[in-house]
Short mmCIF file of C-alpha atoms in Angstrom, two decimals:
data_model
loop_
_atom_site.label_atom_id
_atom_site.label_comp_id
_atom_site.label_asym_id
_atom_site.label_seq_id
_atom_site.Cartn_x
_atom_site.Cartn_y
_atom_site.Cartn_z
CA MET A 281 -87.61 1.16 56.67
CA ARG A 282 -90.13 3.03 54.35
CA LYS A 283 -92.42 2.99 57.44
CA TYR A 284 -89.95 4.97 59.54
CA PHE A 285 -89.76 7.57 56.68
CA TYR A 286 -93.27 7.53 55.47
CA LYS A 287 -93.38 11.25 54.90
CA LYS A 288 -90.58 13.93 54.59
CA GLU A 289 -91.97 15.46 57.71
CA TYR A 290 -90.93 12.62 59.55
CA ILE A 291 -87.20 12.95 58.43
CA TYR A 292 -87.31 16.80 59.69
CA LEU A 293 -88.89 15.60 62.97
CA TYR A 294 -86.01 13.00 63.40
CA LEU A 295 -83.55 15.41 62.70
CA SER A 296 -84.89 18.05 64.90
CA LYS A 297 -84.95 15.42 67.75
CA PHE A 298 -81.58 14.83 67.20
CA CYS A 299 -80.06 18.14 67.16
CA TYR A 300 -82.49 19.00 70.31
CA SER A 301 -81.39 15.87 72.29
CA LEU A 302 -77.54 16.61 71.62
CA ALA A 303 -78.04 20.29 72.57
CA ASN A 304 -80.25 19.74 75.60
CA SER A 305 -78.51 16.73 77.01
CA PHE A 306 -75.99 19.18 78.94
CA ILE A 307 -79.13 20.36 81.05
CA ASP A 308 -81.30 17.04 80.79
CA ILE A 309 -78.66 14.55 81.85
CA PHE A 310 -75.91 16.43 83.44
CA GLY A 311 -77.90 19.55 84.68
CA VAL A 312 -78.70 18.29 88.34
CA VAL A 313 -75.02 16.78 88.43
CA MET A 314 -73.46 20.09 87.60
CA LEU A 315 -75.79 22.01 90.08
CA TYR A 316 -74.43 19.84 92.68
CA LYS A 317 -70.82 19.90 91.65
CA ASN A 318 -71.14 23.69 91.87
CA GLY A 319 -72.25 23.64 95.54
CA MET A 320 -76.00 23.33 95.61
CA PRO A 321 -77.48 21.13 98.46
CA LEU A 322 -79.59 18.32 97.50
CA HIS A 323 -82.73 19.96 99.11
CA GLN A 324 -82.23 23.40 97.22
CA ILE A 325 -82.04 21.55 93.68
CA LEU A 326 -85.42 19.51 94.55
CA LEU A 327 -87.01 22.87 95.34
CA LEU A 328 -85.61 24.64 92.42
CA TYR A 329 -86.89 21.96 90.20
CA GLY A 330 -90.29 22.25 91.95
CA ILE A 331 -90.25 25.91 91.49
CA ARG A 332 -89.25 25.53 87.51
CA PHE A 333 -92.02 23.08 87.18
CA GLY A 334 -94.54 25.18 88.67
CA ILE A 335 -93.69 28.33 86.41
CA MET A 336 -93.51 26.02 83.61
CA GLY A 337 -97.11 24.66 84.34
CA ILE A 338 -98.60 28.23 84.82
CA LEU A 339 -96.85 29.43 81.30
CA SER A 340 -97.93 26.35 79.22
CA PRO A 341 -100.81 28.11 77.84
CA LEU A 342 -98.41 30.40 76.10
CA PHE A 343 -97.67 27.69 73.64
CA ILE A 344 -101.17 27.99 72.16
CA THR A 345 -101.31 31.74 72.09
CA ILE A 346 -97.86 32.01 70.43
CA SER A 347 -98.24 28.97 68.27
CA SER A 348 -101.71 29.94 66.82
CA ARG A 349 -100.26 33.56 66.02
CA PHE A 350 -96.67 32.75 64.97
CA GLY A 351 -96.58 29.10 64.35
CA ILE A 352 -94.86 26.11 66.22
CA ALA A 353 -91.52 26.98 65.11
CA MET A 354 -91.55 30.45 67.07
CA CYS A 355 -92.21 28.52 70.45
CA SER A 356 -89.24 26.54 69.68
CA LEU A 357 -87.03 29.46 68.88
CA ILE A 358 -87.76 31.55 71.92
CA ALA A 359 -87.26 28.31 74.12
CA ASN A 360 -84.09 27.68 72.56
CA ILE A 361 -82.63 30.99 73.01
CA LEU A 362 -83.23 30.80 76.65
CA ARG A 363 -81.80 27.28 76.81
CA VAL A 364 -78.69 28.67 75.53
CA VAL A 365 -78.75 31.23 78.17
CA SER A 366 -79.37 28.70 81.04
CA THR A 367 -76.66 26.39 79.66
CA TYR A 368 -74.30 29.24 79.79
CA ILE A 369 -75.25 30.06 83.36
CA ILE A 370 -74.82 26.44 84.46
CA LEU A 371 -71.25 26.04 82.66
CA ASN A 372 -69.99 29.22 84.41
CA GLY A 373 -71.96 28.18 87.99
CA ASP A 374 -73.05 31.77 88.40
CA TYR A 375 -76.38 31.60 90.08
CA SER A 376 -76.32 35.15 91.56
CA ASN A 377 -79.36 36.17 89.66
CA ILE A 378 -81.38 33.19 90.81
CA ILE A 379 -84.78 34.54 89.65
CA PHE A 380 -83.65 34.96 86.03
CA PHE A 381 -81.99 31.60 85.92
CA ILE A 382 -85.29 29.90 87.23
CA PHE A 383 -87.14 31.55 84.63
CA ALA A 384 -84.60 30.72 81.92
CA ILE A 385 -85.14 26.95 82.77
CA SER A 386 -88.83 27.22 83.21
CA LEU A 387 -90.20 28.93 80.15
CA PRO A 388 -88.51 26.63 77.38
CA GLY A 389 -90.51 23.81 78.73
CA ALA A 390 -93.81 25.61 78.64
CA LEU A 391 -93.33 26.70 75.19
CA SER A 392 -91.56 23.41 73.59
CA ASN A 393 -92.91 20.34 75.57
CA PRO A 394 -96.53 20.39 73.88
CA ILE A 395 -94.84 20.40 70.38
CA GLU A 396 -94.16 16.68 70.68
CA ASP A 397 -97.56 15.66 70.86
CA SER A 398 -98.80 18.54 68.64
CA VAL A 399 -96.61 17.70 65.64
CA SER A 400 -97.27 13.93 66.16
CA ASN A 401 -100.98 14.19 65.82
CA LYS A 402 -100.59 16.67 62.93
CA TYR A 403 -98.25 14.50 60.68
CA VAL A 404 -98.18 11.01 62.06
CA GLU A 405 -100.68 8.53 61.12
CA THR A 406 -101.80 6.12 63.96
CA LYS A 407 -100.92 2.96 62.10
CA TYR A 408 -97.25 4.28 62.13
CA ARG A 409 -97.07 5.96 65.41
CA GLY A 410 -95.39 3.21 67.15
CA ARG A 411 -92.65 3.35 64.47
CA TYR A 412 -92.38 6.60 64.42
CA ASN A 413 -91.99 7.19 68.05
CA SER A 414 -89.24 4.44 68.11
CA PHE A 415 -87.23 6.16 65.51
CA ARG A 416 -87.47 9.41 67.17
CA ASN A 417 -86.41 8.16 70.16
CA ILE A 418 -83.37 6.72 68.29
CA SER A 419 -82.67 10.10 67.09
CA ARG A 420 -82.77 11.11 70.76
CA ILE A 421 -80.33 8.42 71.79
CA LEU A 422 -78.05 9.02 68.98
CA GLY A 423 -77.88 12.76 70.08
CA ALA A 424 -77.64 12.28 73.84
CA THR A 425 -74.81 9.68 73.34
CA LEU A 426 -72.90 12.21 71.19
CA ALA A 427 -73.65 14.83 73.70
CA SER A 428 -72.36 12.80 76.75
CA CYS A 429 -68.97 12.48 75.04
CA LEU A 430 -68.86 16.04 74.30
CA VAL A 431 -69.89 17.23 77.74
CA GLY A 432 -67.73 14.62 79.46
CA TYR A 433 -64.69 16.05 77.45
CA GLY A 434 -65.58 19.73 77.97
CA VAL A 435 -66.23 19.38 81.63
CA LEU A 436 -62.94 17.28 82.20
CA SER A 437 -61.00 19.29 79.95
CA GLN A 438 -62.34 22.63 81.37
CA ASN A 439 -62.96 23.73 77.77
CA ASN A 440 -66.20 25.42 78.32
CA ASN A 441 -66.10 27.68 75.30
CA ILE A 442 -66.09 24.81 72.83
CA LEU A 443 -68.94 22.99 74.31
CA PHE A 444 -71.00 26.19 74.75
CA ILE A 445 -70.57 26.83 71.02
CA ILE A 446 -71.37 23.42 69.77
CA ILE A 447 -74.51 23.28 72.18
CA THR A 448 -75.70 26.55 70.53
CA ILE A 449 -75.08 25.23 67.00
CA PHE A 450 -77.29 22.38 67.63
CA PHE A 451 -80.16 24.46 69.24
CA ILE A 452 -80.11 26.62 66.18
CA LEU A 453 -80.22 23.41 63.92
CA ASP A 454 -83.07 22.15 65.94
CA TYR A 455 -85.26 25.57 65.19
CA ILE A 456 -84.28 25.30 61.68
CA PHE A 457 -85.63 21.72 61.19
CA THR A 458 -88.77 22.57 63.38
CA LYS A 459 -89.19 25.56 61.04
CA LEU A 460 -89.64 23.04 58.29
CA VAL A 461 -92.76 21.37 59.78
CA ASP A 462 -94.01 24.76 61.01
CA TYR A 463 -97.88 25.40 61.11
CA LYS A 464 -100.41 27.44 63.03
CA PRO A 465 -102.75 25.59 65.06
CA ILE A 466 -106.46 26.88 64.73
CA LYS A 467 -106.72 30.32 66.72
CA ASN A 468 -108.60 29.82 69.92
CA ASN A 469 -110.36 33.21 70.70
CA LYS A 470 -111.13 32.12 74.36
CA ASN A 471 -108.97 33.17 77.27
CA VAL A 472 -106.24 30.40 76.93
CA LEU A 473 -105.03 30.21 80.66
CA LYS A 474 -108.87 30.22 81.80
CA GLU A 475 -109.70 27.38 79.14
CA THR A 476 -106.94 25.12 80.11
CA LEU A 477 -107.35 25.40 83.85
CA ARG A 478 -111.30 24.78 83.24
CA TYR A 479 -110.37 21.86 81.45
CA ILE A 480 -107.87 20.58 84.30
CA ILE A 481 -110.25 21.39 87.01
CA LYS A 482 -113.66 20.11 85.44
CA SER A 483 -112.96 17.61 82.98
CA ARG A 484 -112.76 13.85 83.81
CA ASN A 485 -110.60 11.76 81.95
CA ASN A 486 -107.68 9.27 82.38
CA TYR A 487 -105.38 11.40 80.01
CA LYS A 488 -104.80 13.86 82.91
CA ILE A 489 -104.24 11.12 85.51
CA ILE A 490 -101.55 9.33 83.22
CA TYR A 491 -99.80 12.63 82.78
CA SER A 492 -99.82 13.54 86.37
CA LEU A 493 -98.39 9.98 87.26
CA ARG A 494 -95.51 10.59 84.62
CA THR A 495 -94.37 13.06 87.35
CA PHE A 496 -92.48 10.27 89.44
CA HIS A 497 -90.81 9.13 86.18
CA ILE A 498 -89.72 12.44 85.11
CA ILE A 499 -88.26 12.98 88.68
CA GLU A 500 -86.50 9.48 88.55
CA ARG A 501 -84.90 10.42 85.10
CA LEU A 502 -83.61 13.66 86.18
CA PHE A 503 -82.18 12.48 89.58
CA VAL A 504 -80.92 9.15 88.54
CA PRO A 505 -77.80 10.72 87.23
CA LEU A 506 -77.15 12.41 90.61
CA TYR A 507 -77.47 9.13 92.40
CA ILE A 508 -75.04 7.39 90.08
CA PHE A 509 -72.74 10.33 90.48
CA LEU A 510 -72.93 10.03 94.19
CA VAL A 511 -72.16 6.44 94.17
CA LEU A 512 -69.33 6.62 91.74
CA LYS A 513 -67.95 9.79 93.20
CA ASP A 514 -65.94 10.41 90.13
CA PHE A 515 -67.23 12.51 87.08
CA LYS A 516 -65.11 10.60 84.64
CA SER A 517 -66.33 7.42 85.76
CA PHE A 518 -70.01 8.86 85.61
CA THR A 519 -69.50 9.97 82.12
CA ILE A 520 -68.13 6.56 80.88
CA VAL A 521 -71.24 4.81 82.27
CA THR A 522 -73.80 7.50 81.03
CA THR A 523 -72.02 7.19 77.40
CA ALA A 524 -72.09 3.23 77.49
CA SER A 525 -75.80 3.09 78.61
CA LEU A 526 -76.82 5.35 75.94
CA SER A 527 -75.08 3.64 73.08
CA LEU A 528 -76.74 0.16 73.85
CA GLN A 529 -80.39 1.56 73.49
CA ILE A 530 -81.21 1.33 69.72
CA ILE A 531 -82.04 -2.19 68.83
CA THR A 532 -84.81 -2.60 71.59
CA VAL A 533 -86.27 0.84 70.80
CA PHE A 534 -86.53 -0.54 67.09
CA ILE A 535 -88.21 -3.66 68.40
CA ILE A 536 -90.95 -1.96 70.67
CA GLY A 537 -91.96 0.47 67.92
CA LYS A 538 -93.30 -2.42 65.66
CA TYR A 539 -94.63 -4.40 68.50
CA THR A 540 -96.61 -1.38 70.02
CA ASP A 541 -98.20 -0.56 66.50
CA LYS A 542 -99.40 -4.43 66.50
CA ASN A 543 -100.79 -4.59 70.19
CA ILE A 544 -100.40 -1.66 72.40
CA VAL A 545 -102.12 -2.80 75.58
CA LYS A 546 -99.82 -6.25 75.87
CA SER A 547 -96.75 -3.81 74.81
CA ASN A 548 -97.73 -1.61 77.47
CA THR A 549 -98.03 -4.43 80.17
CA LEU A 550 -94.83 -5.82 79.42
CA VAL A 551 -92.65 -2.80 79.43
CA SER A 552 -94.35 -1.74 82.51
CA PHE A 553 -93.50 -5.01 84.42
CA ILE A 554 -89.71 -4.99 83.04
CA ARG A 555 -89.51 -1.06 84.10
CA MET A 556 -90.76 -2.09 87.72
CA ILE A 557 -88.03 -4.81 88.01
CA ILE A 558 -85.36 -2.45 86.92
CA THR A 559 -86.00 0.43 89.22
CA SER A 560 -86.59 -1.95 92.16
CA LEU A 561 -83.11 -3.35 91.81
CA TYR A 562 -81.82 0.45 92.88
CA LEU A 563 -83.45 -0.29 96.26
CA ILE A 564 -81.39 -3.46 96.90
CA LEU A 565 -77.99 -3.13 95.16
CA ASN A 566 -74.90 -1.86 97.04
CA SER A 567 -71.85 -2.52 94.58
CA LYS A 568 -70.83 0.48 92.48
CA LEU A 569 -70.20 -2.10 89.41
CA LEU A 570 -73.93 -3.55 89.88
CA ILE A 571 -75.65 -0.26 90.23
CA SER A 572 -73.63 1.06 87.16
CA ILE A 573 -74.90 -2.09 85.03
CA ASN A 574 -78.43 -1.42 86.40
CA LYS A 575 -77.94 2.20 85.17
CA THR A 576 -77.19 0.96 81.89
CA ILE A 577 -79.74 -1.41 81.68
CA SER A 578 -82.24 1.22 83.00
CA ASP A 579 -81.15 3.77 80.39
CA ASN A 580 -81.53 1.07 77.62
CA PHE A 581 -85.03 0.27 78.72
CA GLU A 582 -86.27 3.66 79.26
CA LYS A 583 -86.42 4.83 75.85
CA VAL A 584 -88.45 1.68 75.18
CA TYR A 585 -90.80 2.48 77.78
CA GLU A 586 -91.12 6.01 76.72
CA THR A 587 -91.99 4.55 73.00
CA SER A 588 -94.77 2.50 74.26
CA ILE A 589 -96.34 5.02 76.68
CA GLN A 590 -95.96 8.15 74.40
CA THR A 591 -97.45 6.21 71.74
CA SER A 592 -100.47 5.31 74.05
CA ILE A 593 -100.88 8.98 75.15
CA GLN A 594 -100.74 10.29 71.63
CA ASN A 595 -103.21 7.68 70.39
CA ILE A 596 -105.63 8.98 73.30
CA ILE A 597 -105.15 12.49 72.06
CA LYS A 598 -105.79 11.57 68.48
CA ASN A 599 -109.09 9.52 69.46
CA SER A 600 -110.37 12.35 71.58
CA ASN A 601 -112.93 14.97 70.23
CA GLU A 602 -110.97 17.62 71.92
CA ASP A 603 -108.57 20.15 70.08
CA TYR A 604 -105.08 18.04 70.28
CA ASN A 605 -103.35 21.27 70.96
CA LEU A 606 -105.21 21.88 74.01
CA LEU A 607 -104.76 18.38 75.21
CA SER A 608 -101.14 18.64 74.75
CA THR A 609 -100.92 21.70 76.84
CA VAL A 610 -103.13 20.20 79.37
CA GLY A 611 -101.17 17.43 79.80
CA GLN A 612 -98.05 19.36 80.28
CA MET A 613 -99.82 21.56 82.92
CA SER A 614 -101.22 18.37 84.97
CA LEU A 615 -97.62 17.02 84.78
CA CYS A 616 -96.09 20.32 86.05
CA PHE A 617 -98.74 21.04 88.66
CA THR A 618 -98.19 17.61 90.20
CA GLU A 619 -94.32 17.99 90.05
CA VAL A 620 -94.64 21.15 92.06
CA ILE A 621 -96.21 19.35 95.12
CA ILE A 622 -94.16 16.25 94.90
CA PHE A 623 -90.84 18.17 94.45
CA THR A 624 -91.76 20.52 97.32
CA ILE A 625 -92.32 17.28 99.64
CA LEU A 626 -89.20 15.60 98.40
CA SER A 627 -87.07 18.73 99.44
CA ILE A 628 -88.38 18.93 102.77
CA LEU A 629 -87.71 15.13 103.32
CA SER A 630 -84.34 15.56 102.02
CA ILE A 631 -83.36 18.23 104.84
CA PHE A 632 -83.86 15.24 107.19
CA ILE A 633 -82.84 12.12 105.51
CA GLU A 634 -80.47 13.44 102.86
CA GLU A 635 -79.42 10.90 100.24
CA LYS A 636 -82.09 8.53 101.34
CA ILE A 637 -84.53 10.47 99.32
CA PHE A 638 -83.58 8.41 96.30
CA TYR A 639 -85.09 5.46 97.78
CA ILE A 640 -88.35 7.23 98.11
CA ILE A 641 -87.99 8.64 94.49
CA PHE A 642 -87.31 4.95 93.09
CA ILE A 643 -90.46 3.75 95.19
CA LEU A 644 -92.86 6.39 94.03
CA SER A 645 -91.74 5.64 90.49
CA ILE A 646 -92.59 1.98 90.85
CA PHE A 647 -96.24 2.86 91.89
CA SER A 648 -96.46 5.23 89.23
CA THR A 649 -95.55 2.70 86.57
CA ILE A 650 -98.53 0.58 88.08
CA GLY A 651 -100.89 3.51 87.97
CA ILE A 652 -100.22 4.32 84.25
CA ASN A 653 -100.44 0.84 82.87
CA PHE A 654 -103.73 0.48 84.69
CA TYR A 655 -105.10 3.87 83.40
CA ILE A 656 -103.90 3.08 79.81
CA LYS A 657 -105.88 -0.26 79.94
CA LYS A 658 -108.76 1.47 81.32
CA GLU A 659 -108.87 4.01 78.46
CA ASN A 660 -108.24 1.38 75.70
CA SER A 661 -111.19 -0.80 77.17
CA GLN A 662 -113.53 2.34 76.82
CA LYS A 663 -112.88 2.34 72.79
#
């Protein structure tokens, strides 16, 4: 166990992830479902997320600007304040000021998403990275599991005030633990937006392609909950399935963390193959029970896959000669700009094919898994 708690910073990062996951799960797991429950059509939800990620991509360089001047924790603080605001809006179902709402759900990701890779490359040694990521994902699982219980209770009992207070408290705790590992990256005197855009356009590397391909996994992760909700047609059943699927993930994540540190190439190939099978089952299953079981298996394996892929990406950044804060931001921008295009296409298609759009999402996710595995192998072969 000492390898999982090798430095005191690891403990703060685990606690930060637990608190963040608990607070943000309302948006991350239930957000799309709540938008649909509150009357927003599927094509508008897809378009909303496309706009969200477009703004997030454009604003991502703010992470470098703010963190180099005020520290990483300031990015977390601003992001979490806006997440509290967007949570309040979703809970109350009032989207009258849609422009402000889009901004409130877009800027937090721009400021905080690069923190994950940035702090990892600041504090985590490569030989412990797989195990670190596995325990960090376990922290996320525990937070999300508890959150799903709280959200289910709050929504079903219509006790939004208690739910909102709990979410706010844990966003504050996330900031406090992030503050304990706070640091200021080396200040870049160049035009940050111009520098990151130049890197995205001119540089040739597998890192950008891997991040862009992750778009399809993000879309699947965001919209599978809505797919399950539409299949079950009952929020209580949906909450039970979500909670059960989250609670079974811890053992496999432990195993893959150790395996990844031993052989990252074989680890990625194995988890990619299993992930393709699980996603493919959504295309052929018709039974509510079997779809729910597959959802449980999918969630159980998703964190395993994330642990392996995330470790590979962080190792690519670590082994690069580039500034890792720049690369973390570039990765997020590549992801976001790809999402704008894909979400827009999916939004238009869903007007005509409606709920069949989920099958396209699953197919794209399968091809994405193949592509990511190919480029990670390619990157490792170049060492």
